[in-house]
C-alpha cells in the first residue's frame, strides 16, 4: 500500500509538501536536506515531502532513501514515452523513487498554458505511473472578486473527475492554492481557506462520502511557521503545500511540526 493511498481509515492523515520551484543547487540542497532530516527526526503523525527540480531528484533520493521523508517532482508529462523532447514521464520519476508529483500548479496553468484537460491527463498519467498526484486548484484574485471561486474550483475538479473518475480521487491529494496568495505574502485567512476546503469536500461527498472524508486537502499560499498552526487547526485543512518557506529548513520543519501537533 502506498503511503498516501486512501486506506479508508476513519481519520485523515496530515501532510506537508515543500515545493522548491526553480530553486536550488547541489551545494545548497545538501545543506537544506541535511537540516530537514535532522529537524524532522522523531516528528511523528504527519507525512513530510519535498518536490524538487528534475535534475536534483537523484540527489534527493540519495539523501532521503530509507527514511520517512518522501520526494517527488513539480510536473510530469501526460505521455508515457515517445517523441516529446524535454518531457519527463511518471515512470521515470518512479524509477528515481518519487512517490508524488504536483499537477496543475497555478504557475504551470498560467505560464505554460496547462488547461484543465491537460492537467487531468497529467493526473491520470501520474497515477498510471505509480505516483500520487497532488492536484492544485484555486482561483485568481479577479475570480475571487467576481465571486466565482466555487465555480472555478468545481470546474477544475470536474475536469479530473471526467478523465479519472471518482476512483481517481482515492489515490490523490488535493491542494487548494488561491493564486492571489501564492508567493505574495498574502495568506488566505484560516476562515477563507476553510470555506473553500469544506466546499471541495462537500462536492466530492456528493459523489462518494467515504472518499471525501478521507481525502487530504492541503492549503498552499504564503504558509509560514508563524501562520501554519492556525491554518492547520481548521477542520478541513489537512496540511500545506509550501513554496518559499520550504527553502528554509527551520521554517519548513516548524510547519511540519505544526501539522503533526494537530494530527
Ligand atoms: P508560496 O508558494 O508558499 O511561496 O506562496 C506555494 C505554492 O506555490 O505551492
mmCIF file of C-alpha atoms and ligand atoms in Angstrom:
data_model
loop_
_atom_site.group_PDB
_atom_site.id
_atom_site.type_symbol
_atom_site.label_atom_id
_atom_site.label_comp_id
_atom_site.label_asym_id
_atom_site.label_seq_id
_atom_site.Cartn_x
_atom_site.Cartn_y
_atom_site.Cartn_z
ATOM 1 C CA UNK A 1 0.000 0.000 0.000
ATOM 2 C CA UNK A 2 1.322 3.371 -0.934
ATOM 3 C CA UNK A 3 1.917 5.767 1.981
ATOM 4 C CA UNK A 4 -0.654 8.213 0.634
ATOM 5 C CA UNK A 5 -3.162 5.789 -0.780
ATOM 6 C CA UNK A 6 -6.596 6.334 0.664
ATOM 7 C CA UNK A 7 -6.821 3.484 3.075
ATOM 8 C CA UNK A 8 -10.399 4.136 4.038
ATOM 9 C CA UNK A 9 -9.284 4.837 7.591
ATOM 10 C CA UNK A 10 -11.656 6.919 9.607
ATOM 11 C CA UNK A 11 -9.065 9.593 10.313
ATOM 12 C CA UNK A 12 -7.497 11.690 7.597
ATOM 13 C CA UNK A 13 -3.751 11.950 7.676
ATOM 14 C CA UNK A 14 -1.655 15.092 7.729
ATOM 15 C CA UNK A 15 0.872 16.135 5.136
ATOM 16 C CA UNK A 16 3.260 18.989 4.415
ATOM 17 C CA UNK A 17 4.892 19.218 0.987
ATOM 18 C CA UNK A 18 7.753 21.545 0.091
ATOM 19 C CA UNK A 19 7.626 22.884 -3.453
ATOM 20 C CA UNK A 20 11.113 24.117 -4.213
ATOM 21 C CA UNK A 21 10.055 25.581 -7.592
ATOM 22 C CA UNK A 22 13.029 26.803 -9.654
ATOM 23 C CA UNK A 23 15.489 26.991 -6.770
ATOM 24 C CA UNK A 24 18.484 25.059 -5.569
ATOM 25 C CA UNK A 25 21.985 23.863 -6.336
ATOM 26 C CA UNK A 26 23.835 20.702 -5.374
ATOM 27 C CA UNK A 27 25.511 22.544 -2.533
ATOM 28 C CA UNK A 28 22.534 24.440 -1.146
ATOM 29 C CA UNK A 29 20.282 21.365 -1.484
ATOM 30 C CA UNK A 30 22.691 19.307 0.574
ATOM 31 C CA UNK A 31 22.579 21.759 3.459
ATOM 32 C CA UNK A 32 18.805 22.111 3.233
ATOM 33 C CA UNK A 33 18.211 18.341 3.115
ATOM 34 C CA UNK A 34 20.637 17.647 5.972
ATOM 35 C CA UNK A 35 18.899 20.237 8.122
ATOM 36 C CA UNK A 36 15.422 18.961 7.263
ATOM 37 C CA UNK A 37 16.399 15.359 8.050
ATOM 38 C CA UNK A 38 17.906 16.403 11.373
ATOM 39 C CA UNK A 39 14.967 18.651 12.233
ATOM 40 C CA UNK A 40 12.383 16.013 11.356
ATOM 41 C CA UNK A 41 13.962 13.259 13.450
ATOM 42 C CA UNK A 42 11.325 11.974 15.814
ATOM 43 C CA UNK A 43 8.462 14.016 14.319
ATOM 44 C CA UNK A 44 5.502 11.672 14.001
ATOM 45 C CA UNK A 45 1.879 11.988 12.998
ATOM 46 C CA UNK A 46 2.326 13.565 9.579
ATOM 47 C CA UNK A 47 3.817 12.909 6.152
ATOM 48 C CA UNK A 48 6.654 15.201 5.111
ATOM 49 C CA UNK A 49 7.594 15.509 1.435
ATOM 50 C CA UNK A 50 9.662 17.637 -0.930
ATOM 51 C CA UNK A 51 9.009 18.272 -4.624
ATOM 52 C CA UNK A 52 12.235 19.317 -6.267
ATOM 53 C CA UNK A 53 13.540 20.299 -9.730
ATOM 54 C CA UNK A 54 14.062 17.270 -12.003
ATOM 55 C CA UNK A 55 17.890 17.366 -12.083
ATOM 56 C CA UNK A 56 18.071 17.102 -8.298
ATOM 57 C CA UNK A 57 15.786 14.133 -7.833
ATOM 58 C CA UNK A 58 18.773 11.779 -7.809
ATOM 59 C CA UNK A 59 20.446 13.820 -5.111
ATOM 60 C CA UNK A 60 17.280 13.922 -3.045
ATOM 61 C CA UNK A 61 16.751 10.177 -3.448
ATOM 62 C CA UNK A 62 20.278 9.572 -2.217
ATOM 63 C CA UNK A 63 19.759 11.864 0.770
ATOM 64 C CA UNK A 64 16.302 10.653 1.793
ATOM 65 C CA UNK A 65 16.024 6.985 0.859
ATOM 66 C CA UNK A 66 15.312 4.671 3.732
ATOM 67 C CA UNK A 67 13.860 7.499 5.827
ATOM 68 C CA UNK A 68 10.395 8.841 6.461
ATOM 69 C CA UNK A 69 10.520 11.878 4.173
ATOM 70 C CA UNK A 70 9.285 11.242 0.654
ATOM 71 C CA UNK A 71 10.082 13.111 -2.531
ATOM 72 C CA UNK A 72 8.640 13.931 -5.902
ATOM 73 C CA UNK A 73 8.550 16.341 -8.817
ATOM 74 C CA UNK A 74 6.649 19.521 -9.636
ATOM 75 C CA UNK A 75 5.378 18.472 -13.042
ATOM 76 C CA UNK A 76 5.032 15.362 -15.188
ATOM 77 C CA UNK A 77 4.339 14.621 -18.825
ATOM 78 C CA UNK A 78 0.881 13.437 -19.774
ATOM 79 C CA UNK A 79 2.645 10.944 -22.076
ATOM 80 C CA UNK A 80 4.293 7.690 -21.137
ATOM 81 C CA UNK A 81 7.012 7.835 -23.782
ATOM 82 C CA UNK A 82 7.660 8.991 -27.321
ATOM 83 C CA UNK A 83 8.900 11.959 -29.297
ATOM 84 C CA UNK A 84 8.250 14.597 -26.649
ATOM 85 C CA UNK A 85 11.533 16.436 -26.236
ATOM 86 C CA UNK A 86 12.095 17.925 -22.833
ATOM 87 C CA UNK A 87 9.380 15.931 -21.101
ATOM 88 C CA UNK A 88 9.681 13.621 -18.085
ATOM 89 C CA UNK A 89 7.314 10.692 -17.602
ATOM 90 C CA UNK A 90 5.736 9.359 -14.445
ATOM 91 C CA UNK A 91 7.584 6.050 -14.756
ATOM 92 C CA UNK A 92 10.903 7.910 -14.945
ATOM 93 C CA UNK A 93 10.035 9.683 -11.717
ATOM 94 C CA UNK A 94 9.020 6.395 -10.141
ATOM 95 C CA UNK A 95 12.378 4.975 -11.250
ATOM 96 C CA UNK A 96 14.026 7.591 -9.054
ATOM 97 C CA UNK A 97 11.923 6.696 -6.058
ATOM 98 C CA UNK A 98 9.393 9.524 -6.364
ATOM 99 C CA UNK A 99 6.055 8.853 -4.673
ATOM 100 C CA UNK A 100 4.286 12.089 -5.518
ATOM 101 C CA UNK A 101 4.066 14.735 -8.198
ATOM 102 C CA UNK A 102 2.393 18.129 -8.263
ATOM 103 C CA UNK A 103 -0.035 18.545 -11.165
ATOM 104 C CA UNK A 104 -1.839 21.673 -12.249
ATOM 105 C CA UNK A 105 0.126 24.142 -10.152
ATOM 106 C CA UNK A 106 -1.194 27.615 -10.957
ATOM 107 C CA UNK A 107 2.222 28.621 -12.303
ATOM 108 C CA UNK A 108 2.006 25.796 -14.860
ATOM 109 C CA UNK A 109 -1.569 26.739 -15.683
ATOM 110 C CA UNK A 110 -0.803 30.455 -16.063
ATOM 111 C CA UNK A 111 2.708 30.442 -17.534
ATOM 112 C CA UNK A 112 2.820 27.204 -19.543
ATOM 113 C CA UNK A 113 -0.692 27.011 -20.911
ATOM 114 C CA UNK A 114 -1.805 23.939 -18.982
ATOM 115 C CA UNK A 115 -5.580 23.871 -19.216
ATOM 116 C CA UNK A 116 -7.986 21.754 -17.183
ATOM 117 C CA UNK A 117 -7.953 18.949 -19.756
ATOM 118 C CA UNK A 118 -4.168 18.719 -19.811
ATOM 119 C CA UNK A 119 -3.997 18.772 -16.023
ATOM 120 C CA UNK A 120 -6.489 15.904 -15.959
ATOM 121 C CA UNK A 121 -4.332 13.939 -18.420
ATOM 122 C CA UNK A 122 -1.282 14.519 -16.256
ATOM 123 C CA UNK A 123 -3.233 13.389 -13.195
ATOM 124 C CA UNK A 124 -4.114 10.123 -14.930
ATOM 125 C CA UNK A 125 -0.564 9.656 -16.261
ATOM 126 C CA UNK A 126 0.855 10.161 -12.773
ATOM 127 C CA UNK A 127 -1.408 7.512 -11.302
ATOM 128 C CA UNK A 128 -0.721 5.083 -14.149
ATOM 129 C CA UNK A 129 2.984 5.508 -13.480
ATOM 130 C CA UNK A 130 2.513 4.673 -9.804
ATOM 131 C CA UNK A 131 2.647 8.205 -8.407
ATOM 132 C CA UNK A 132 0.210 10.035 -6.163
ATOM 133 C CA UNK A 133 -0.740 13.289 -7.874
ATOM 134 C CA UNK A 134 -1.082 16.425 -5.773
ATOM 135 C CA UNK A 135 -3.781 18.220 -7.724
ATOM 136 C CA UNK A 136 -3.665 22.002 -7.364
ATOM 137 C CA UNK A 137 -6.824 24.050 -7.703
ATOM 138 C CA UNK A 138 -7.558 27.663 -6.890
ATOM 139 C CA UNK A 139 -8.909 30.952 -8.119
ATOM 140 C CA UNK A 140 -7.205 34.164 -9.217
ATOM 141 C CA UNK A 141 -7.838 37.458 -7.449
ATOM 142 C CA UNK A 142 -10.095 38.553 -10.278
ATOM 143 C CA UNK A 143 -12.141 35.372 -9.979
ATOM 144 C CA UNK A 144 -12.450 35.800 -6.207
ATOM 145 C CA UNK A 145 -13.559 39.384 -6.600
ATOM 146 C CA UNK A 146 -16.165 38.330 -9.140
ATOM 147 C CA UNK A 147 -17.468 35.854 -6.569
ATOM 148 C CA UNK A 148 -16.804 32.794 -8.729
ATOM 149 C CA UNK A 149 -14.260 30.966 -6.548
ATOM 150 C CA UNK A 150 -16.558 27.978 -6.086
ATOM 151 C CA UNK A 151 -17.291 27.715 -9.824
ATOM 152 C CA UNK A 152 -13.585 27.799 -10.697
ATOM 153 C CA UNK A 153 -12.648 25.130 -8.188
ATOM 154 C CA UNK A 154 -15.591 22.972 -9.240
ATOM 155 C CA UNK A 155 -14.614 23.279 -12.924
ATOM 156 C CA UNK A 156 -11.004 22.333 -12.143
ATOM 157 C CA UNK A 157 -12.099 19.286 -10.138
ATOM 158 C CA UNK A 158 -14.758 18.230 -12.608
ATOM 159 C CA UNK A 159 -12.194 18.069 -15.429
ATOM 160 C CA UNK A 160 -10.292 15.490 -13.405
ATOM 161 C CA UNK A 161 -13.422 13.549 -12.444
ATOM 162 C CA UNK A 162 -14.316 13.383 -16.143
ATOM 163 C CA UNK A 163 -10.960 11.778 -17.009
ATOM 164 C CA UNK A 164 -10.067 9.813 -13.918
ATOM 165 C CA UNK A 165 -13.488 9.032 -12.489
ATOM 166 C CA UNK A 166 -14.231 9.398 -8.797
ATOM 167 C CA UNK A 167 -11.997 6.350 -8.164
ATOM 168 C CA UNK A 168 -9.081 8.565 -9.175
ATOM 169 C CA UNK A 169 -9.663 10.653 -6.090
ATOM 170 C CA UNK A 170 -8.995 7.624 -3.918
ATOM 171 C CA UNK A 171 -5.308 7.917 -4.762
ATOM 172 C CA UNK A 172 -4.540 11.602 -4.751
ATOM 173 C CA UNK A 173 -4.034 14.650 -2.609
ATOM 174 C CA UNK A 174 -5.753 17.958 -3.367
ATOM 175 C CA UNK A 175 -4.070 21.297 -2.765
ATOM 176 C CA UNK A 176 -6.221 24.402 -2.612
ATOM 177 C CA UNK A 177 -3.988 27.287 -3.569
ATOM 178 C CA UNK A 178 -5.650 30.656 -4.131
ATOM 179 C CA UNK A 179 -3.477 32.192 -6.842
ATOM 180 C CA UNK A 180 -3.555 35.609 -5.140
ATOM 181 C CA UNK A 181 -1.909 34.098 -2.058
ATOM 182 C CA UNK A 182 0.982 32.343 -3.801
ATOM 183 C CA UNK A 183 4.346 33.972 -3.238
ATOM 184 C CA UNK A 184 2.641 37.259 -2.370
ATOM 185 C CA UNK A 185 2.870 37.124 1.393
ATOM 186 C CA UNK A 186 -0.948 37.419 1.420
ATOM 187 C CA UNK A 187 -2.173 34.271 3.097
ATOM 188 C CA UNK A 188 -5.845 33.415 2.938
ATOM 189 C CA UNK A 189 -7.293 33.709 6.416
ATOM 190 C CA UNK A 190 -7.939 30.346 8.054
ATOM 191 C CA UNK A 191 -11.667 31.013 7.599
ATOM 192 C CA UNK A 192 -11.304 31.865 3.901
ATOM 193 C CA UNK A 193 -9.286 28.709 3.315
ATOM 194 C CA UNK A 194 -11.576 26.545 5.432
ATOM 195 C CA UNK A 195 -14.588 27.746 3.480
ATOM 196 C CA UNK A 196 -13.141 26.505 0.179
ATOM 197 C CA UNK A 197 -11.751 23.296 1.690
ATOM 198 C CA UNK A 198 -15.175 22.471 3.107
ATOM 199 C CA UNK A 199 -16.732 23.250 -0.268
ATOM 200 C CA UNK A 200 -14.310 20.871 -2.035
ATOM 201 C CA UNK A 201 -15.049 18.135 0.472
ATOM 202 C CA UNK A 202 -18.781 18.676 0.128
ATOM 203 C CA UNK A 203 -18.550 18.493 -3.656
ATOM 204 C CA UNK A 204 -16.675 15.192 -3.502
ATOM 205 C CA UNK A 205 -19.052 13.964 -0.842
ATOM 206 C CA UNK A 206 -21.983 14.265 -3.246
ATOM 207 C CA UNK A 207 -20.350 11.511 -5.266
ATOM 208 C CA UNK A 208 -18.594 9.467 -2.609
ATOM 209 C CA UNK A 209 -18.934 10.312 1.070
ATOM 210 C CA UNK A 210 -16.345 7.910 2.418
ATOM 211 C CA UNK A 211 -13.752 9.099 -0.027
ATOM 212 C CA UNK A 212 -14.429 12.763 0.670
ATOM 213 C CA UNK A 213 -13.938 12.258 4.386
ATOM 214 C CA UNK A 214 -10.586 10.585 3.906
ATOM 215 C CA UNK A 215 -9.014 12.657 1.156
ATOM 216 C CA UNK A 216 -6.229 15.000 2.216
ATOM 217 C CA UNK A 217 -6.821 18.621 1.207
ATOM 218 C CA UNK A 218 -3.732 20.802 1.694
ATOM 219 C CA UNK A 219 -3.698 24.585 1.733
ATOM 220 C CA UNK A 220 -0.999 26.484 -0.170
ATOM 221 C CA UNK A 221 -0.219 30.164 -0.456
ATOM 222 C CA UNK A 222 2.268 32.006 1.759
ATOM 223 C CA UNK A 223 2.186 29.418 4.548
ATOM 224 C CA UNK A 224 4.890 30.192 7.103
ATOM 225 C CA UNK A 225 5.895 28.898 10.507
ATOM 226 C CA UNK A 226 4.021 31.850 12.004
ATOM 227 C CA UNK A 227 0.630 31.097 10.410
ATOM 228 C CA UNK A 228 0.737 27.314 9.886
ATOM 229 C CA UNK A 229 -0.800 26.272 13.200
ATOM 230 C CA UNK A 230 -3.925 28.410 12.821
ATOM 231 C CA UNK A 231 -4.463 27.184 9.265
ATOM 232 C CA UNK A 232 -3.942 23.533 10.189
ATOM 233 C CA UNK A 233 -6.339 23.887 13.114
ATOM 234 C CA UNK A 234 -9.232 24.297 10.676
ATOM 235 C CA UNK A 235 -11.301 21.104 10.374
ATOM 236 C CA UNK A 236 -10.895 20.619 6.609
ATOM 237 C CA UNK A 237 -7.258 21.710 6.234
ATOM 238 C CA UNK A 238 -5.060 18.637 6.395
ATOM 239 C CA UNK A 239 -1.668 20.229 5.842
ATOM 240 C CA UNK A 240 0.139 22.505 3.442
ATOM 241 C CA UNK A 241 1.889 22.907 0.113
ATOM 242 C CA UNK A 242 4.758 25.210 0.893
ATOM 243 C CA UNK A 243 6.733 27.281 -1.609
ATOM 244 C CA UNK A 244 9.055 29.991 -0.295
ATOM 245 C CA UNK A 245 9.153 28.751 3.286
ATOM 246 C CA UNK A 246 10.214 25.254 2.173
ATOM 247 C CA UNK A 247 13.645 26.622 1.216
ATOM 248 C CA UNK A 248 14.397 27.465 4.827
ATOM 249 C CA UNK A 249 14.867 24.304 6.889
ATOM 250 C CA UNK A 250 13.843 25.907 10.197
ATOM 251 C CA UNK A 251 10.657 27.335 8.719
ATOM 252 C CA UNK A 252 9.801 24.120 6.906
ATOM 253 C CA UNK A 253 10.403 21.875 9.907
ATOM 254 C CA UNK A 254 8.329 24.198 12.113
ATOM 255 C CA UNK A 255 5.469 23.991 9.605
ATOM 256 C CA UNK A 256 5.725 20.173 9.625
ATOM 257 C CA UNK A 257 5.654 20.176 13.415
ATOM 258 C CA UNK A 258 2.562 22.396 13.376
ATOM 259 C CA UNK A 259 0.857 19.786 11.186
ATOM 260 C CA UNK A 260 1.962 16.962 13.473
ATOM 261 C CA UNK A 261 0.580 18.721 16.556
ATOM 262 C CA UNK A 262 -2.956 18.736 15.305
ATOM 263 C CA UNK A 263 -2.804 15.223 13.864
HETATM 264 P P1 LIG B 1 4.293 30.040 -1.508
HETATM 265 O O1 LIG B 1 4.002 29.005 -2.701
HETATM 266 O O2 LIG B 1 4.290 29.244 -0.241
HETATM 267 O O3 LIG B 1 5.648 30.621 -1.826
HETATM 268 O O4 LIG B 1 3.212 31.058 -1.535
HETATM 269 C C1 LIG B 1 3.064 27.987 -2.571
HETATM 270 C C2 LIG B 1 2.997 27.196 -3.859
HETATM 271 O O5 LIG B 1 3.068 27.800 -4.934
HETATM 272 O O6 LIG B 1 2.878 25.958 -3.854
#
